[in-house]
Short mmCIF file of C-alpha atoms and ligand atoms in Angstrom, two decimals:
data_model
loop_
_atom_site.label_atom_id
_atom_site.label_comp_id
_atom_site.label_asym_id
_atom_site.label_seq_id
_atom_site.Cartn_x
_atom_site.Cartn_y
_atom_site.Cartn_z
CA UNK A 1 59.87 136.93 181.15
CA UNK A 2 60.90 136.25 178.03
CA UNK A 3 60.56 133.10 176.09
CA UNK A 4 63.19 130.61 176.76
CA UNK A 5 64.92 130.04 173.10
CA UNK A 6 68.39 129.06 173.02
CA UNK A 7 70.11 132.32 172.46
CA UNK A 8 72.11 131.46 169.92
CA UNK A 9 69.50 128.98 167.41
CA UNK A 10 67.80 131.69 165.47
CA UNK A 11 70.78 133.18 165.05
CA UNK A 12 72.90 130.17 163.93
CA UNK A 13 69.71 129.09 161.49
CA UNK A 14 70.31 132.47 159.92
CA UNK A 15 73.84 132.34 159.82
CA UNK A 16 73.77 129.46 157.97
CA UNK A 17 70.94 130.67 155.36
CA UNK A 18 72.57 132.99 154.82
CA UNK A 19 75.93 131.03 153.64
CA UNK A 20 73.33 129.13 151.98
CA UNK A 21 72.66 131.61 149.44
CA UNK A 22 75.79 133.17 149.47
CA UNK A 23 77.38 130.02 148.26
CA UNK A 24 74.50 129.24 145.92
CA UNK A 25 75.33 130.82 142.90
CA UNK A 26 79.12 129.37 142.71
CA UNK A 27 77.68 125.60 143.34
CA UNK A 28 76.28 123.22 140.86
CA UNK A 29 72.38 123.71 140.15
CA UNK A 30 71.50 119.72 140.73
CA UNK A 31 73.09 118.30 143.80
CA UNK A 32 75.57 115.88 143.41
CA UNK A 33 74.93 112.01 143.95
CA UNK A 34 77.25 111.80 147.15
CA UNK A 35 75.03 114.49 148.56
CA UNK A 36 71.94 112.62 147.95
CA UNK A 37 72.67 109.26 148.84
CA UNK A 38 74.45 111.25 151.87
CA UNK A 39 70.73 112.18 152.76
CA UNK A 40 70.41 108.43 154.02
CA UNK A 41 72.39 110.11 157.05
CA UNK A 42 68.79 112.08 158.74
CA UNK A 43 67.31 108.65 158.29
CA UNK A 44 68.35 105.63 161.36
CA UNK A 45 66.43 104.44 163.95
CA UNK A 46 63.53 106.07 165.85
CA UNK A 47 65.49 108.52 168.67
CA UNK A 48 65.11 107.21 171.65
CA UNK A 49 66.39 110.16 173.68
CA UNK A 50 66.81 114.21 172.39
CA UNK A 51 69.31 116.02 170.61
CA UNK A 52 70.28 119.32 170.73
CA UNK A 53 68.69 121.95 169.61
CA UNK A 54 72.13 123.10 167.89
CA UNK A 55 72.88 119.57 166.85
CA UNK A 56 69.44 119.21 165.05
CA UNK A 57 70.09 122.02 162.74
CA UNK A 58 73.58 121.27 162.27
CA UNK A 59 72.65 118.00 160.84
CA UNK A 60 69.99 119.25 158.61
CA UNK A 61 72.61 122.39 156.77
CA UNK A 62 75.41 119.96 156.74
CA UNK A 63 73.68 116.87 154.96
CA UNK A 64 70.29 118.58 153.79
CA UNK A 65 71.66 122.25 151.99
CA UNK A 66 74.35 120.51 149.86
CA UNK A 67 71.51 117.91 148.64
CA UNK A 68 69.21 120.66 147.61
CA UNK A 69 68.29 121.74 144.22
CA UNK A 70 69.66 125.05 143.55
CA UNK A 71 66.27 126.66 142.40
CA UNK A 72 67.55 129.71 144.59
CA UNK A 73 70.31 130.53 142.61
CA UNK A 74 69.80 132.28 139.01
CA UNK A 75 70.20 129.27 136.77
CA UNK A 76 67.74 126.69 137.47
CA UNK A 77 65.41 126.62 134.57
CA UNK A 78 62.92 124.20 135.53
CA UNK A 79 59.63 123.55 135.64
CA UNK A 80 58.05 126.93 136.45
CA UNK A 81 59.70 127.65 139.89
CA UNK A 82 61.34 131.09 140.52
CA UNK A 83 63.49 131.63 143.51
CA UNK A 84 62.48 134.09 146.27
CA UNK A 85 62.66 137.47 147.00
CA UNK A 86 65.36 138.25 150.23
CA UNK A 87 62.26 140.39 151.94
CA UNK A 88 60.19 137.63 151.03
CA UNK A 89 62.51 134.95 152.92
CA UNK A 90 63.09 137.11 155.79
CA UNK A 91 59.04 138.42 156.72
CA UNK A 92 58.92 134.51 156.04
CA UNK A 93 60.78 133.61 159.28
CA UNK A 94 59.45 136.74 160.90
CA UNK A 95 56.20 134.96 159.91
CA UNK A 96 57.11 131.37 161.31
CA UNK A 97 58.35 133.04 164.84
CA UNK A 98 54.86 134.14 164.85
CA UNK A 99 53.44 131.28 164.25
CA UNK A 100 49.89 132.30 163.32
CA UNK A 101 46.97 129.98 162.17
CA UNK A 102 45.55 131.90 159.27
CA UNK A 103 42.35 130.64 159.57
CA UNK A 104 40.13 133.18 161.16
CA UNK A 105 40.53 136.84 162.17
CA UNK A 106 40.19 135.75 165.92
CA UNK A 107 43.29 133.40 165.36
CA UNK A 108 45.61 135.96 163.87
CA UNK A 109 44.16 139.39 163.31
CA UNK A 110 47.30 140.07 161.33
CA UNK A 111 47.44 137.26 159.30
CA UNK A 112 43.52 137.90 158.26
CA UNK A 113 44.67 142.17 158.01
CA UNK A 114 47.58 141.21 155.26
CA UNK A 115 45.45 139.04 153.46
CA UNK A 116 42.89 141.62 152.80
CA UNK A 117 45.70 143.42 151.32
CA UNK A 118 47.42 141.46 149.49
CA UNK A 119 44.44 141.05 147.88
CA UNK A 120 43.16 143.98 147.15
CA UNK A 121 47.39 144.56 145.32
CA UNK A 122 46.72 141.99 143.56
CA UNK A 123 43.38 143.16 142.17
CA UNK A 124 44.79 146.07 140.98
CA UNK A 125 47.98 144.79 139.57
CA UNK A 126 45.89 141.85 137.74
CA UNK A 127 42.93 144.84 136.97
CA UNK A 128 39.73 142.43 138.17
CA UNK A 129 36.74 143.92 139.62
CA UNK A 130 36.50 145.41 142.36
CA UNK A 131 33.89 143.12 143.61
CA UNK A 132 36.29 139.73 143.57
CA UNK A 133 37.81 137.95 146.57
CA UNK A 134 39.63 135.34 147.14
CA UNK A 135 41.91 132.66 148.91
CA UNK A 136 45.47 132.11 150.11
CA UNK A 137 45.61 128.41 149.13
CA UNK A 138 48.87 126.01 148.41
CA UNK A 139 49.71 126.54 144.97
CA UNK A 140 47.37 126.98 141.55
CA UNK A 141 46.30 123.40 141.47
CA UNK A 142 44.98 123.91 145.00
CA UNK A 143 43.73 127.75 144.05
CA UNK A 144 41.49 125.94 140.63
CA UNK A 145 39.88 123.43 142.78
CA UNK A 146 38.84 126.22 145.08
CA UNK A 147 37.99 128.34 142.67
CA UNK A 148 35.92 125.60 140.22
CA UNK A 149 34.31 124.71 143.49
CA UNK A 150 32.49 127.94 143.39
CA UNK A 151 31.58 127.68 139.83
CA UNK A 152 29.98 124.49 140.34
CA UNK A 153 27.80 125.70 143.36
CA UNK A 154 27.28 128.61 141.61
CA UNK A 155 25.71 126.87 138.27
CA UNK A 156 24.12 124.27 140.74
CA UNK A 157 22.48 126.74 142.59
CA UNK A 158 21.10 128.62 139.84
CA UNK A 159 19.44 125.58 139.04
CA UNK A 160 18.19 125.32 141.96
CA UNK A 161 20.03 122.18 143.11
CA UNK A 162 21.06 122.29 146.90
CA UNK A 163 24.50 120.50 146.46
CA UNK A 164 25.31 120.65 149.92
CA UNK A 165 22.28 119.00 150.92
CA UNK A 166 21.70 116.87 148.13
CA UNK A 167 25.41 115.95 146.49
CA UNK A 168 26.01 115.49 142.88
CA UNK A 169 24.85 112.19 142.24
CA UNK A 170 21.33 112.92 140.47
CA UNK A 171 22.21 116.83 140.01
CA UNK A 172 21.42 118.71 136.65
CA UNK A 173 24.52 117.74 134.64
CA UNK A 174 26.86 120.63 133.75
CA UNK A 175 29.45 120.93 131.07
CA UNK A 176 32.75 121.59 131.52
CA UNK A 177 34.50 123.07 128.75
CA UNK A 178 38.55 122.84 128.07
CA UNK A 179 41.44 123.60 125.37
CA UNK A 180 43.45 120.49 124.45
CA UNK A 181 46.34 121.64 125.82
CA UNK A 182 44.60 122.30 129.82
CA UNK A 183 47.31 122.00 132.26
CA UNK A 184 47.22 118.79 133.78
CA UNK A 185 46.25 120.24 137.44
CA UNK A 186 43.28 122.17 136.13
CA UNK A 187 41.95 118.37 134.98
CA UNK A 188 43.02 116.90 138.11
CA UNK A 189 41.05 119.74 140.23
CA UNK A 190 37.90 119.06 137.89
CA UNK A 191 38.16 115.46 138.59
CA UNK A 192 38.53 115.79 142.49
CA UNK A 193 35.42 118.01 142.30
CA UNK A 194 33.60 115.25 140.35
CA UNK A 195 33.37 115.96 136.64
CA UNK A 196 35.05 113.10 135.07
CA UNK A 197 37.87 113.73 132.60
CA UNK A 198 35.71 111.73 129.59
CA UNK A 199 32.58 114.00 129.98
CA UNK A 200 35.29 117.40 129.58
CA UNK A 201 34.82 119.08 126.37
CA UNK A 202 38.27 119.49 124.57
CA UNK A 203 38.43 122.53 122.35
CA UNK A 204 41.78 122.35 119.20
CA UNK A 205 44.47 124.19 119.86
CA UNK A 206 46.76 126.16 117.33
CA UNK A 207 50.91 125.64 117.15
CA UNK A 208 51.52 127.62 120.21
CA UNK A 209 48.87 126.13 122.15
CA UNK A 210 46.01 128.41 122.17
CA UNK A 211 42.51 127.70 122.62
CA UNK A 212 40.57 128.47 119.20
CA UNK A 213 37.98 130.45 119.84
CA UNK A 214 35.83 129.63 116.56
CA UNK A 215 35.81 125.66 117.63
CA UNK A 216 34.29 126.55 121.19
CA UNK A 217 31.06 124.87 121.06
CA UNK A 218 27.81 126.51 121.93
CA UNK A 219 28.04 127.71 125.64
CA UNK A 220 25.00 128.00 127.96
CA UNK A 221 24.43 128.90 131.73
CA UNK A 222 25.37 125.11 132.92
CA UNK A 223 28.65 125.36 130.91
CA UNK A 224 32.30 126.13 132.67
CA UNK A 225 34.75 126.72 130.39
CA UNK A 226 38.59 126.58 131.75
CA UNK A 227 41.14 128.89 129.69
CA UNK A 228 44.62 129.56 130.15
CA UNK A 229 47.19 132.55 130.46
CA UNK A 230 50.60 131.41 130.00
CA UNK A 231 51.29 127.93 128.35
CA UNK A 232 53.41 126.06 130.59
CA UNK A 233 55.22 125.08 128.11
CA UNK A 234 55.03 127.71 125.02
CA UNK A 235 53.48 130.53 127.60
CA UNK A 236 50.36 131.61 125.03
CA UNK A 237 47.35 132.62 126.16
CA UNK A 238 44.87 131.47 125.16
CA UNK A 239 41.91 134.37 123.44
CA UNK A 240 40.39 135.44 126.83
CA UNK A 241 37.90 138.31 125.20
CA UNK A 242 36.44 136.80 122.71
CA UNK A 243 36.29 133.79 125.08
CA UNK A 244 34.75 135.64 127.75
CA UNK A 245 32.62 138.18 125.51
CA UNK A 246 30.67 134.61 123.55
CA UNK A 247 30.85 133.00 127.84
CA UNK A 248 29.30 136.35 128.82
CA UNK A 249 26.36 136.40 126.16
CA UNK A 250 25.47 132.61 127.30
CA UNK A 251 25.95 133.13 131.04
CA UNK A 252 28.86 130.73 131.33
CA UNK A 253 31.24 130.68 133.49
CA UNK A 254 34.92 131.26 132.28
CA UNK A 255 37.71 130.10 135.01
CA UNK A 256 41.61 130.97 133.90
CA UNK A 257 44.11 129.18 134.81
CA UNK A 258 47.36 132.06 135.24
CA UNK A 259 49.85 129.91 137.22
CA UNK A 260 52.43 132.30 136.08
CA UNK A 261 51.20 134.03 133.04
CA UNK A 262 48.65 136.52 135.22
CA UNK A 263 51.65 138.41 136.21
CA UNK A 264 52.07 139.29 132.32
CA UNK A 265 49.35 141.69 133.45
CA UNK A 266 52.14 143.37 135.28
CA UNK A 267 54.44 145.10 132.14
CA UNK A 268 53.54 147.23 130.20
CA UNK A 269 54.99 145.45 127.35
CA UNK A 270 53.51 142.03 127.84
CA UNK A 271 49.93 142.89 129.22
CA UNK A 272 48.04 143.01 125.92
CA UNK A 273 49.04 139.34 126.25
CA UNK A 274 46.17 139.69 128.99
CA UNK A 275 43.46 141.63 127.56
CA UNK A 276 39.90 140.13 128.19
CA UNK A 277 41.66 138.10 131.35
CA UNK A 278 40.05 140.24 133.72
CA UNK A 279 36.17 139.64 131.59
CA UNK A 280 35.98 136.09 133.44
CA UNK A 281 34.95 135.01 136.54
CA UNK A 282 37.57 133.26 138.34
CA UNK A 283 40.94 132.66 138.18
CA UNK A 284 43.72 130.58 139.59
CA UNK A 285 47.28 132.10 140.00
CA UNK A 286 50.45 131.88 142.05
CA UNK A 287 52.50 133.62 143.95
CA UNK A 288 55.08 131.13 144.21
CA UNK A 289 56.40 131.33 140.94
CA UNK A 290 56.87 134.72 139.11
CA UNK A 291 56.57 136.91 142.64
CA UNK A 292 59.48 134.51 143.96
CA UNK A 293 57.79 134.09 146.77
CA UNK A 294 58.95 131.29 149.10
CA UNK A 295 57.06 127.82 148.37
CA UNK A 296 54.07 127.64 149.02
CA UNK A 297 51.55 130.45 147.99
CA UNK A 298 48.55 130.08 145.59
CA UNK A 299 45.62 132.75 145.11
CA UNK A 300 42.27 131.68 144.02
CA UNK A 301 40.24 134.55 143.11
CA UNK A 302 36.34 135.14 142.16
CA UNK A 303 34.25 137.70 140.58
CA UNK A 304 31.44 136.98 142.77
CA UNK A 305 32.82 135.31 145.92
CA UNK A 306 29.96 134.67 147.60
CA UNK A 307 29.51 131.59 145.62
CA UNK A 308 32.76 131.34 147.29
CA UNK A 309 31.79 131.97 150.59
CA UNK A 310 28.68 129.30 149.66
CA UNK A 311 30.95 126.37 148.44
CA UNK A 312 33.46 126.55 151.28
CA UNK A 313 31.59 127.36 154.41
CA UNK A 314 32.06 125.38 157.44
CA UNK A 315 29.74 126.23 160.77
CA UNK A 316 30.31 124.91 163.92
CA UNK A 317 29.58 126.62 167.56
CA UNK A 318 32.73 127.29 168.58
CA UNK A 319 33.62 129.07 165.34
CA UNK A 320 33.07 132.30 165.84
CA UNK A 321 31.20 134.53 163.21
CA UNK A 322 31.62 138.12 161.98
CA UNK A 323 30.73 140.31 158.99
CA UNK A 324 34.52 140.70 157.87
CA UNK A 325 36.18 138.63 155.27
CA UNK A 326 37.02 135.68 157.05
CA UNK A 327 39.30 133.28 155.49
CA UNK A 328 37.87 129.80 156.67
CA UNK A 329 34.83 130.80 155.21
CA UNK A 330 36.65 131.14 151.46
CA UNK A 331 39.34 128.14 151.70
CA UNK A 332 39.05 124.81 151.45
CA UNK A 333 41.16 124.76 154.67
CA UNK A 334 40.81 125.96 158.49
CA UNK A 335 44.24 125.72 160.02
CA UNK A 336 46.49 127.34 157.64
CA UNK A 337 49.98 129.03 157.68
CA UNK A 338 49.40 132.99 157.08
CA UNK A 339 50.84 132.90 153.82
CA UNK A 340 49.98 136.79 152.70
CA UNK A 341 52.57 137.36 154.46
CA UNK A 342 55.14 136.84 151.59
CA UNK A 343 52.86 137.74 148.78
CA UNK A 344 52.29 141.64 150.81
CA UNK A 345 55.84 141.82 151.43
CA UNK A 346 57.16 141.12 147.67
CA UNK A 347 54.37 143.70 146.39
CA UNK A 348 55.52 146.42 149.68
CA UNK A 349 59.12 146.05 148.87
CA UNK A 350 59.00 145.76 144.55
CA UNK A 351 56.04 148.05 144.22
CA UNK A 352 54.47 148.26 140.88
CA UNK A 353 57.61 148.95 139.02
CA UNK A 354 59.83 146.48 140.99
CA UNK A 355 56.96 143.83 139.83
CA UNK A 356 56.94 145.23 136.11
CA UNK A 357 60.67 144.86 136.06
CA UNK A 358 61.14 141.34 137.34
CA UNK A 359 58.93 139.96 134.47
CA UNK A 360 60.12 142.29 131.49
CA UNK A 361 63.76 141.69 132.59
CA UNK A 362 62.55 137.23 133.23
CA UNK A 363 60.85 137.64 129.67
CA UNK A 364 64.03 139.38 128.20
CA UNK A 365 66.51 137.44 129.29
CA UNK A 366 64.38 134.52 127.41
CA UNK A 367 64.05 136.32 124.33
CA UNK A 368 67.81 137.03 123.99
CA UNK A 369 68.16 133.25 125.02
CA UNK A 370 65.97 132.07 122.53
CA UNK A 371 67.66 135.12 119.61
CA UNK A 372 71.01 133.16 120.13
CA UNK A 373 70.17 129.29 120.44
CA UNK A 374 68.46 130.25 117.12
CA UNK A 375 71.17 131.98 115.94
CA UNK A 376 73.32 128.98 116.33
CA UNK A 377 71.49 126.38 114.78
CA UNK A 378 68.41 125.48 117.33
CA UNK A 379 65.10 124.58 116.89
CA UNK A 380 63.52 127.60 118.58
CA UNK A 381 59.27 125.68 118.59
CA UNK A 382 57.53 128.73 120.37
CA UNK A 383 56.80 132.54 119.91
CA UNK A 384 58.63 133.79 123.22
CA UNK A 385 55.90 136.13 123.94
CA UNK A 386 57.13 135.66 127.83
CA UNK A 387 59.65 133.73 129.67
CA UNK A 388 59.15 130.20 127.99
CA UNK A 389 61.89 129.07 125.86
CA UNK A 390 61.24 125.26 123.78
CA UNK A 391 64.77 124.56 122.03
CA UNK A 392 64.72 121.41 120.03
CA UNK A 393 67.94 119.63 118.29
CA UNK A 394 68.54 117.76 114.92
CA UNK A 395 66.77 115.02 116.17
CA UNK A 396 64.20 114.16 119.58
CA UNK A 397 67.08 111.89 121.01
CA UNK A 398 69.91 114.43 120.11
CA UNK A 399 67.54 116.33 122.58
CA UNK A 400 67.13 113.96 124.92
CA UNK A 401 71.17 113.57 125.25
CA UNK A 402 71.60 117.26 125.28
CA UNK A 403 68.64 117.78 128.14
CA UNK A 404 70.87 114.43 130.47
CA UNK A 405 74.24 116.08 129.83
CA UNK A 406 72.65 119.29 131.11
CA UNK A 407 71.30 118.19 134.25
CA UNK A 408 74.29 116.21 134.58
CA UNK A 409 76.90 119.08 133.75
CA UNK A 410 75.02 121.71 136.60
CA UNK A 411 76.11 124.57 135.34
CA UNK A 412 72.56 125.19 134.94
CA UNK A 413 69.27 123.10 134.63
CA UNK A 414 66.64 122.62 132.25
CA UNK A 415 63.84 119.71 131.65
CA UNK A 416 62.38 118.07 128.90
CA UNK A 417 58.93 117.91 127.46
CA UNK A 418 57.02 116.74 124.12
CA UNK A 419 55.97 120.07 121.93
CA UNK A 420 53.20 118.98 119.84
CA UNK A 421 55.25 115.57 118.77
CA UNK A 422 58.47 116.96 119.06
CA UNK A 423 60.90 116.65 121.97
CA UNK A 424 61.93 119.48 123.50
CA UNK A 425 64.65 121.56 126.45
CA UNK A 426 61.86 123.42 128.25
CA UNK A 427 63.75 127.13 129.41
CA UNK A 428 61.82 128.94 132.03
CA UNK A 429 63.21 132.37 133.13
CA UNK A 430 61.26 132.89 136.18
CA UNK A 431 63.58 134.44 138.99
CA UNK A 432 64.72 137.62 140.09
CA UNK A 433 67.92 136.25 140.96
CA UNK A 434 68.87 135.73 137.21
CA UNK A 435 71.90 138.14 135.90
CA UNK A 436 73.03 138.28 132.52
CA UNK A 437 76.03 136.43 134.16
CA UNK A 438 74.18 133.71 134.95
CA UNK A 439 72.37 133.46 130.93
CA UNK A 440 75.71 133.75 129.40
CA UNK A 441 77.07 130.76 131.63
CA UNK A 442 73.85 128.82 130.76
CA UNK A 443 74.37 129.76 126.70
CA UNK A 444 77.84 128.69 126.95
CA UNK A 445 76.87 125.53 128.86
CA UNK A 446 73.93 124.43 126.23
CA UNK A 447 75.88 125.14 123.29
CA UNK A 448 78.70 123.19 124.86
CA UNK A 449 76.62 120.05 125.83
CA UNK A 450 74.15 120.80 122.76
CA UNK A 451 77.24 120.59 120.15
CA UNK A 452 79.00 117.44 122.29
CA UNK A 453 75.04 115.62 122.62
CA UNK A 454 74.99 116.23 118.33
CA UNK A 455 71.88 118.54 119.21
CA UNK A 456 73.75 121.10 116.89
CA UNK A 457 75.72 120.84 114.52
CA UNK A 458 78.53 123.63 113.98
CA UNK A 459 77.55 126.38 112.72
CA UNK A 460 79.97 129.07 110.22
CA UNK A 461 79.18 131.88 112.67
CA UNK A 462 80.67 129.96 115.83
CA UNK A 463 83.30 127.30 114.07
C1 PLP B 501 52.63 125.24 137.89
C2 PLP B 501 51.16 125.64 137.05
C3 PLP B 501 50.17 125.24 137.81
C4 PLP B 501 50.15 124.13 138.92
O1 PLP B 501 50.56 125.29 140.43
P1 PLP B 501 51.56 124.72 141.56
O2 PLP B 501 51.72 126.05 141.75
O3 PLP B 501 52.52 123.62 141.50
O4 PLP B 501 50.50 123.85 142.04
C5 PLP B 501 48.65 125.39 137.16
N1 PLP B 501 48.84 125.80 135.87
C6 PLP B 501 50.47 126.29 135.10
C7 PLP B 501 49.88 126.68 133.81
C8 PLP B 501 50.84 126.01 135.75
O5 PLP B 501 52.25 126.25 135.13
#
């Protein structure tokens, strides 16, 4: 017998989602104040009685949809967000209907198989060693936590300390080296793992935020070096090749935060930036950023997955052991959604060429925008090597006024940052959906609002 589902409910959801996505290009990027205020209508007293399913969905769409950030469209340039490829949205709907628990092969053969396949494809895309294993987690934050747990395990095991049995208090010290521009989520992962913030050895960076390899301290086999592929502000890459060679000679562990930058390896014209990255011991990346899968999906990758397994294994009589890859033995979590589904769908649909095109296209939008803004009198503070642009006006105050005006105006959305002492607007072009027209509209808005904010004068060519 068919399961009883309101026959129209899922079709209604699909229709509402389609209407939402059709409208996302025309609407303002941030929701207006009234839409956000209306969200209160979703609350009220705890309902005592049932509400019809279609009514619940109607309420969610009518009140919820207008209060979204239109990051599924082509003119959201905040953080490093990306959109969601249509095939990944559709695959996500189907997989949600499956309602699989991706904990074990036993709880979901299909989730386990898709993780195996997606991992294999990711290793090829990033040119990682064949031995590499990994885990699908919520994002790059959790991926760094997971990979660094493996690093900690590996080093303590090497010195004969069983941290599982004896804990960390009293354990032989591990040195951790980071760049001055280390991402805040790597610091968080390190502190969750018991590495105190003040004990980290910080390496100075250059004007793009790259670690200065000649300023590395002496490394040894009790050291973890955290480098990044893709600085969140400039998009710059630490000199992975030099650092990995030094680390490898000394027996140190190198972890790469490549939340979005890892994907540069997929585009022939950008791949030189990731030279040496495959020489590391572990990597953290995201699918929900540059691969454009729906939230949430990050991936932890470890050259010798045995260290990951030792760090993450939990055994109990009711958890059946097997000799195949078991996610529950490699992940911090037991129950999880099957997030490899969308990674598989994205790679299956785009192929190597399509991923290269997605990366190259977004990079080229970013570099064209940078050229035009710079020609119009703005200061571009970074070398635009991938998809990130840092734009500054004539003063910090004017830059901040411009950012506020752009966010209020709604044509596009950009956030702010402070780059080496100077306020800047961050433009991150990460979405498959961004078109030339989106970039044109956004440039026009930046010029109009930049001038109004006094961030840029009237250059002769535009007067
Ligand atoms: C986004 C980002 C992270 C964190 O990733 P989440 O997916 O948000 O957990 C870490 N490092 C860099 C460089 C990032 O851009």
